[in-house]
């Protein structure tokens, strides 16, 4: 689930209904018992050390292929609660490169709904990489009722352990998957750089060509690999 957090340090104290989670599975040759892990942002659950909405978040559902029609009716292909949560930090406003979370679903929805792999390669020294990536998310600027996709966008730069990208997105797209051409997750979309928060990022300049932030997959892959090893 993903809280709207683009250029706004005042995070809401409840979970957003337009949260986005990336159904993911390591691309390693593992058992089919593993299509139950979901990637998203830590700020969906924690803000300045405090848990958002208490333990109510464990009563929420992950809904695959969720969308709402013009009449306001909700649809989804499958649903599951979750029982475990791992996260990079409880202070995502401070530690931007640790703003990731992994959820373990109670039901292995990936077995029937599909899943994506993970590419943990550090691409920092290869940047910029133009028009090679795509972002999936529930942006409020037109796709808040169903998942939208920017099919061709770029990783522009890397700084302090995060990627800067120019994929089209807005509030609601936090936790969305940044995918490479092979549909593997290379990063999780988390925030939007604006002049007011460049100081928090400790960046020296603001460049409008890379306004969005993604946490690279290599930041959470060690934890993810450990989780999968423990579940074998």
mmCIF file of C-alpha atoms in Angstrom:
data_model
loop_
_atom_site.group_PDB
_atom_site.id
_atom_site.type_symbol
_atom_site.label_atom_id
_atom_site.label_comp_id
_atom_site.label_asym_id
_atom_site.label_seq_id
_atom_site.Cartn_x
_atom_site.Cartn_y
_atom_site.Cartn_z
ATOM 1 C CA UNK A 1 0.000 0.000 0.000
ATOM 2 C CA UNK A 2 1.278 3.424 -0.801
ATOM 3 C CA UNK A 3 0.577 6.721 0.881
ATOM 4 C CA UNK A 4 0.455 9.825 -1.295
ATOM 5 C CA UNK A 5 3.858 11.401 -0.660
ATOM 6 C CA UNK A 6 5.172 13.624 -3.391
ATOM 7 C CA UNK A 7 6.816 16.799 -2.137
ATOM 8 C CA UNK A 8 4.766 16.716 1.061
ATOM 9 C CA UNK A 9 6.511 16.000 4.342
ATOM 10 C CA UNK A 10 3.221 16.017 6.285
ATOM 11 C CA UNK A 11 2.294 12.400 5.773
ATOM 12 C CA UNK A 12 -1.313 11.415 6.354
ATOM 13 C CA UNK A 13 -1.924 9.352 9.482
ATOM 14 C CA UNK A 14 -4.089 6.758 7.743
ATOM 15 C CA UNK A 15 -3.437 4.347 4.942
ATOM 16 C CA UNK A 16 -4.350 5.624 1.524
ATOM 17 C CA UNK A 17 -7.023 3.745 -0.453
ATOM 18 C CA UNK A 18 -4.930 4.305 -3.568
ATOM 19 C CA UNK A 19 -1.882 2.429 -2.329
ATOM 20 C CA UNK A 20 0.231 0.465 -4.748
ATOM 21 C CA UNK A 21 2.179 -2.698 -4.068
ATOM 22 C CA UNK A 22 4.364 -4.523 -6.551
ATOM 23 C CA UNK A 23 3.757 -8.286 -6.619
ATOM 24 C CA UNK A 24 7.269 -9.579 -6.803
ATOM 25 C CA UNK A 25 9.319 -12.733 -6.637
ATOM 26 C CA UNK A 26 13.043 -13.199 -6.803
ATOM 27 C CA UNK A 27 14.118 -14.330 -10.255
ATOM 28 C CA UNK A 28 16.190 -17.085 -8.613
ATOM 29 C CA UNK A 29 14.966 -20.640 -9.296
ATOM 30 C CA UNK A 30 12.922 -21.007 -6.128
ATOM 31 C CA UNK A 31 9.880 -23.060 -5.179
ATOM 32 C CA UNK A 32 6.409 -21.955 -6.258
ATOM 33 C CA UNK A 33 5.605 -21.442 -2.587
ATOM 34 C CA UNK A 34 7.181 -17.994 -2.844
ATOM 35 C CA UNK A 35 4.778 -15.926 -5.049
ATOM 36 C CA UNK A 36 3.407 -14.250 -1.933
ATOM 37 C CA UNK A 37 5.796 -11.331 -1.412
ATOM 38 C CA UNK A 38 4.929 -7.736 -2.221
ATOM 39 C CA UNK A 39 7.198 -4.692 -2.505
ATOM 40 C CA UNK A 40 6.209 -1.162 -1.527
ATOM 41 C CA UNK A 41 7.496 1.892 0.378
ATOM 42 C CA UNK A 42 8.218 2.032 4.115
ATOM 43 C CA UNK A 43 6.433 5.388 4.388
ATOM 44 C CA UNK A 44 3.209 3.536 3.679
ATOM 45 C CA UNK A 45 3.492 2.202 7.215
ATOM 46 C CA UNK A 46 5.854 4.432 9.198
ATOM 47 C CA UNK A 47 6.405 8.152 9.633
ATOM 48 C CA UNK A 48 9.074 9.684 11.875
ATOM 49 C CA UNK A 49 9.367 6.463 13.864
ATOM 50 C CA UNK A 50 5.641 5.992 14.410
ATOM 51 C CA UNK A 51 3.488 3.268 12.902
ATOM 52 C CA UNK A 52 0.713 4.697 10.737
ATOM 53 C CA UNK A 53 -2.779 3.584 11.733
ATOM 54 C CA UNK A 54 -1.477 1.160 14.358
ATOM 55 C CA UNK A 55 -2.081 -2.554 13.872
ATOM 56 C CA UNK A 56 -5.100 -1.815 11.655
ATOM 57 C CA UNK A 57 -2.755 -2.131 8.698
ATOM 58 C CA UNK A 58 -2.665 -5.886 9.264
ATOM 59 C CA UNK A 59 -6.415 -6.000 8.630
ATOM 60 C CA UNK A 60 -5.957 -4.491 5.162
ATOM 61 C CA UNK A 61 -6.072 -6.470 1.942
ATOM 62 C CA UNK A 62 -3.835 -6.687 -1.084
ATOM 63 C CA UNK A 63 -6.123 -6.728 -4.113
ATOM 64 C CA UNK A 64 -4.777 -7.890 -7.459
ATOM 65 C CA UNK A 65 -5.954 -6.048 -10.598
ATOM 66 C CA UNK A 66 -7.961 -3.584 -8.509
ATOM 67 C CA UNK A 67 -9.944 -0.903 -10.330
ATOM 68 C CA UNK A 68 -13.065 1.220 -9.982
ATOM 69 C CA UNK A 69 -15.523 1.905 -12.796
ATOM 70 C CA UNK A 70 -17.255 5.223 -13.528
ATOM 71 C CA UNK A 71 -20.171 4.221 -11.321
ATOM 72 C CA UNK A 72 -17.826 3.765 -8.380
ATOM 73 C CA UNK A 73 -18.065 -0.017 -8.300
ATOM 74 C CA UNK A 74 -14.931 -1.828 -7.164
ATOM 75 C CA UNK A 75 -13.421 -4.828 -8.938
ATOM 76 C CA UNK A 76 -10.428 -7.040 -8.309
ATOM 77 C CA UNK A 77 -9.266 -10.459 -9.457
ATOM 78 C CA UNK A 78 -8.053 -11.843 -6.128
ATOM 79 C CA UNK A 79 -7.466 -10.689 -2.571
ATOM 80 C CA UNK A 80 -5.332 -11.631 0.426
ATOM 81 C CA UNK A 81 -4.518 -10.279 3.867
ATOM 82 C CA UNK A 82 -0.926 -10.247 5.033
ATOM 83 C CA UNK A 83 0.725 -11.421 8.191
ATOM 84 C CA UNK A 84 4.324 -10.190 8.126
ATOM 85 C CA UNK A 85 6.068 -6.959 7.226
ATOM 86 C CA UNK A 86 9.746 -6.116 6.804
ATOM 87 C CA UNK A 87 10.956 -2.550 6.267
ATOM 88 C CA UNK A 88 14.157 -0.617 5.693
ATOM 89 C CA UNK A 89 13.473 2.180 8.178
ATOM 90 C CA UNK A 90 10.815 3.708 10.401
ATOM 91 C CA UNK A 91 12.164 7.168 9.486
ATOM 92 C CA UNK A 92 11.701 7.276 5.691
ATOM 93 C CA UNK A 93 11.705 11.075 5.755
ATOM 94 C CA UNK A 94 15.340 10.933 6.854
ATOM 95 C CA UNK A 95 16.668 7.706 5.320
ATOM 96 C CA UNK A 96 15.323 7.935 1.778
ATOM 97 C CA UNK A 97 17.464 5.084 0.480
ATOM 98 C CA UNK A 98 15.836 2.756 3.039
ATOM 99 C CA UNK A 99 12.246 3.694 2.183
ATOM 100 C CA UNK A 100 11.227 0.161 1.212
ATOM 101 C CA UNK A 101 8.974 -2.507 2.672
ATOM 102 C CA UNK A 102 8.267 -6.167 1.955
ATOM 103 C CA UNK A 103 4.923 -7.792 2.782
ATOM 104 C CA UNK A 104 4.212 -11.491 3.062
ATOM 105 C CA UNK A 105 0.718 -12.362 1.858
ATOM 106 C CA UNK A 106 -1.316 -15.037 3.578
ATOM 107 C CA UNK A 107 -2.257 -16.446 0.168
ATOM 108 C CA UNK A 108 0.237 -17.033 -2.702
ATOM 109 C CA UNK A 109 -1.656 -14.909 -5.215
ATOM 110 C CA UNK A 110 1.295 -14.916 -7.599
ATOM 111 C CA UNK A 111 0.566 -18.522 -8.473
ATOM 112 C CA UNK A 112 -2.670 -17.491 -10.195
ATOM 113 C CA UNK A 113 -2.214 -13.763 -10.884
ATOM 114 C CA UNK A 114 1.430 -13.722 -11.926
ATOM 115 C CA UNK A 115 4.404 -11.834 -10.531
ATOM 116 C CA UNK A 116 7.510 -9.966 -11.591
ATOM 117 C CA UNK A 117 11.168 -10.633 -10.901
ATOM 118 C CA UNK A 118 13.819 -8.461 -9.307
ATOM 119 C CA UNK A 119 16.961 -7.034 -10.866
ATOM 120 C CA UNK A 120 19.270 -6.050 -7.975
ATOM 121 C CA UNK A 121 22.030 -4.690 -10.219
ATOM 122 C CA UNK A 122 23.418 -1.335 -9.098
ATOM 123 C CA UNK A 123 22.877 0.781 -12.200
ATOM 124 C CA UNK A 124 24.383 3.951 -10.733
ATOM 125 C CA UNK A 125 27.545 3.940 -12.839
ATOM 126 C CA UNK A 126 25.603 3.206 -16.023
ATOM 127 C CA UNK A 127 23.368 6.265 -15.789
ATOM 128 C CA UNK A 128 21.827 8.001 -17.559
ATOM 129 C CA UNK A 129 19.818 5.251 -19.242
ATOM 130 C CA UNK A 130 17.153 6.732 -21.495
ATOM 131 C CA UNK A 131 13.747 5.294 -22.393
ATOM 132 C CA UNK A 132 14.505 1.804 -21.061
ATOM 133 C CA UNK A 133 12.143 1.625 -18.088
ATOM 134 C CA UNK A 134 8.471 1.761 -17.175
ATOM 135 C CA UNK A 135 6.579 2.630 -14.020
ATOM 136 C CA UNK A 136 3.325 1.119 -12.794
ATOM 137 C CA UNK A 137 1.271 3.010 -10.184
ATOM 138 C CA UNK A 138 -2.040 4.488 -9.037
ATOM 139 C CA UNK A 139 -1.300 8.153 -9.727
ATOM 140 C CA UNK A 140 -3.966 10.635 -8.696
ATOM 141 C CA UNK A 141 -3.519 12.662 -11.877
ATOM 142 C CA UNK A 142 -5.670 10.288 -13.854
ATOM 143 C CA UNK A 143 -5.087 6.714 -12.798
ATOM 144 C CA UNK A 144 -6.082 6.674 -9.133
ATOM 145 C CA UNK A 145 -8.954 4.276 -9.861
ATOM 146 C CA UNK A 146 -6.855 1.784 -11.775
ATOM 147 C CA UNK A 147 -3.169 1.099 -12.345
ATOM 148 C CA UNK A 148 -1.543 3.319 -14.950
ATOM 149 C CA UNK A 149 1.757 2.872 -16.762
ATOM 150 C CA UNK A 150 4.409 5.132 -18.178
ATOM 151 C CA UNK A 151 5.768 2.708 -20.806
ATOM 152 C CA UNK A 152 8.971 4.532 -21.677
ATOM 153 C CA UNK A 153 10.940 6.585 -19.177
ATOM 154 C CA UNK A 154 14.504 7.083 -17.997
ATOM 155 C CA UNK A 155 16.834 6.713 -15.064
ATOM 156 C CA UNK A 156 18.707 10.003 -15.095
ATOM 157 C CA UNK A 157 21.067 9.903 -12.142
ATOM 158 C CA UNK A 158 21.873 8.384 -8.742
ATOM 159 C CA UNK A 159 22.574 10.190 -5.488
ATOM 160 C CA UNK A 160 22.901 9.127 -1.849
ATOM 161 C CA UNK A 161 21.746 5.599 -2.629
ATOM 162 C CA UNK A 162 18.600 6.465 -4.629
ATOM 163 C CA UNK A 163 17.785 6.779 -8.328
ATOM 164 C CA UNK A 164 16.373 9.889 -9.971
ATOM 165 C CA UNK A 165 13.906 9.057 -12.748
ATOM 166 C CA UNK A 166 11.549 10.978 -15.023
ATOM 167 C CA UNK A 167 8.640 8.522 -15.176
ATOM 168 C CA UNK A 168 5.247 10.198 -15.299
ATOM 169 C CA UNK A 169 3.551 9.847 -11.927
ATOM 170 C CA UNK A 170 1.900 11.812 -9.151
ATOM 171 C CA UNK A 171 0.619 11.327 -5.600
ATOM 172 C CA UNK A 172 -0.603 7.772 -5.092
ATOM 173 C CA UNK A 173 2.176 6.139 -7.110
ATOM 174 C CA UNK A 174 4.506 5.571 -4.162
ATOM 175 C CA UNK A 175 5.451 1.922 -3.929
ATOM 176 C CA UNK A 176 4.996 1.466 -7.666
ATOM 177 C CA UNK A 177 7.405 -0.801 -9.520
ATOM 178 C CA UNK A 178 10.094 0.679 -11.756
ATOM 179 C CA UNK A 179 10.644 -2.101 -14.302
ATOM 180 C CA UNK A 180 13.454 -2.858 -16.729
ATOM 181 C CA UNK A 181 12.817 -4.138 -20.307
ATOM 182 C CA UNK A 182 12.609 -7.712 -18.974
ATOM 183 C CA UNK A 183 9.885 -6.703 -16.497
ATOM 184 C CA UNK A 184 12.131 -7.063 -13.465
ATOM 185 C CA UNK A 185 11.918 -4.547 -10.636
ATOM 186 C CA UNK A 186 14.965 -2.264 -10.560
ATOM 187 C CA UNK A 187 13.483 0.128 -8.015
ATOM 188 C CA UNK A 188 10.465 1.212 -5.986
ATOM 189 C CA UNK A 189 9.024 4.661 -6.633
ATOM 190 C CA UNK A 190 8.900 6.650 -3.374
ATOM 191 C CA UNK A 191 8.967 10.437 -3.668
ATOM 192 C CA UNK A 192 9.164 13.579 -5.773
ATOM 193 C CA UNK A 193 12.056 16.035 -5.535
ATOM 194 C CA UNK A 194 10.973 19.642 -5.166
ATOM 195 C CA UNK A 195 13.017 22.734 -4.268
ATOM 196 C CA UNK A 196 11.530 22.681 -0.755
ATOM 197 C CA UNK A 197 12.916 19.250 0.088
ATOM 198 C CA UNK A 198 16.251 19.157 -1.724
ATOM 199 C CA UNK A 199 17.875 20.137 1.569
ATOM 200 C CA UNK A 200 16.375 17.039 3.195
ATOM 201 C CA UNK A 201 17.920 14.977 0.409
ATOM 202 C CA UNK A 202 21.237 16.785 0.933
ATOM 203 C CA UNK A 203 21.343 17.309 -2.820
ATOM 204 C CA UNK A 204 23.187 20.397 -4.022
ATOM 205 C CA UNK A 205 20.958 21.168 -6.974
ATOM 206 C CA UNK A 206 17.423 20.570 -8.171
ATOM 207 C CA UNK A 207 17.163 19.432 -11.781
ATOM 208 C CA UNK A 208 13.628 19.208 -13.210
ATOM 209 C CA UNK A 209 14.652 16.498 -15.667
ATOM 210 C CA UNK A 210 14.772 13.918 -12.857
ATOM 211 C CA UNK A 211 12.069 14.965 -10.383
ATOM 212 C CA UNK A 212 11.189 11.540 -9.016
ATOM 213 C CA UNK A 213 12.956 9.217 -6.577
ATOM 214 C CA UNK A 214 13.163 5.429 -6.572
ATOM 215 C CA UNK A 215 14.815 3.165 -4.022
ATOM 216 C CA UNK A 216 17.057 0.763 -5.985
ATOM 217 C CA UNK A 217 16.378 -2.958 -5.754
ATOM 218 C CA UNK A 218 19.898 -3.568 -4.470
ATOM 219 C CA UNK A 219 18.913 -1.739 -1.266
ATOM 220 C CA UNK A 220 16.297 -4.316 -0.254
ATOM 221 C CA UNK A 221 17.532 -7.430 -2.080
ATOM 222 C CA UNK A 222 19.757 -8.702 0.797
ATOM 223 C CA UNK A 223 16.770 -8.706 3.164
ATOM 224 C CA UNK A 224 14.546 -10.240 0.499
ATOM 225 C CA UNK A 225 17.051 -13.007 -0.236
ATOM 226 C CA UNK A 226 17.313 -13.754 3.489
ATOM 227 C CA UNK A 227 13.527 -13.967 3.791
ATOM 228 C CA UNK A 228 13.323 -16.400 0.892
ATOM 229 C CA UNK A 229 16.168 -18.514 2.285
ATOM 230 C CA UNK A 230 14.405 -18.794 5.636
ATOM 231 C CA UNK A 231 11.192 -19.873 3.888
ATOM 232 C CA UNK A 232 12.795 -22.704 1.889
#
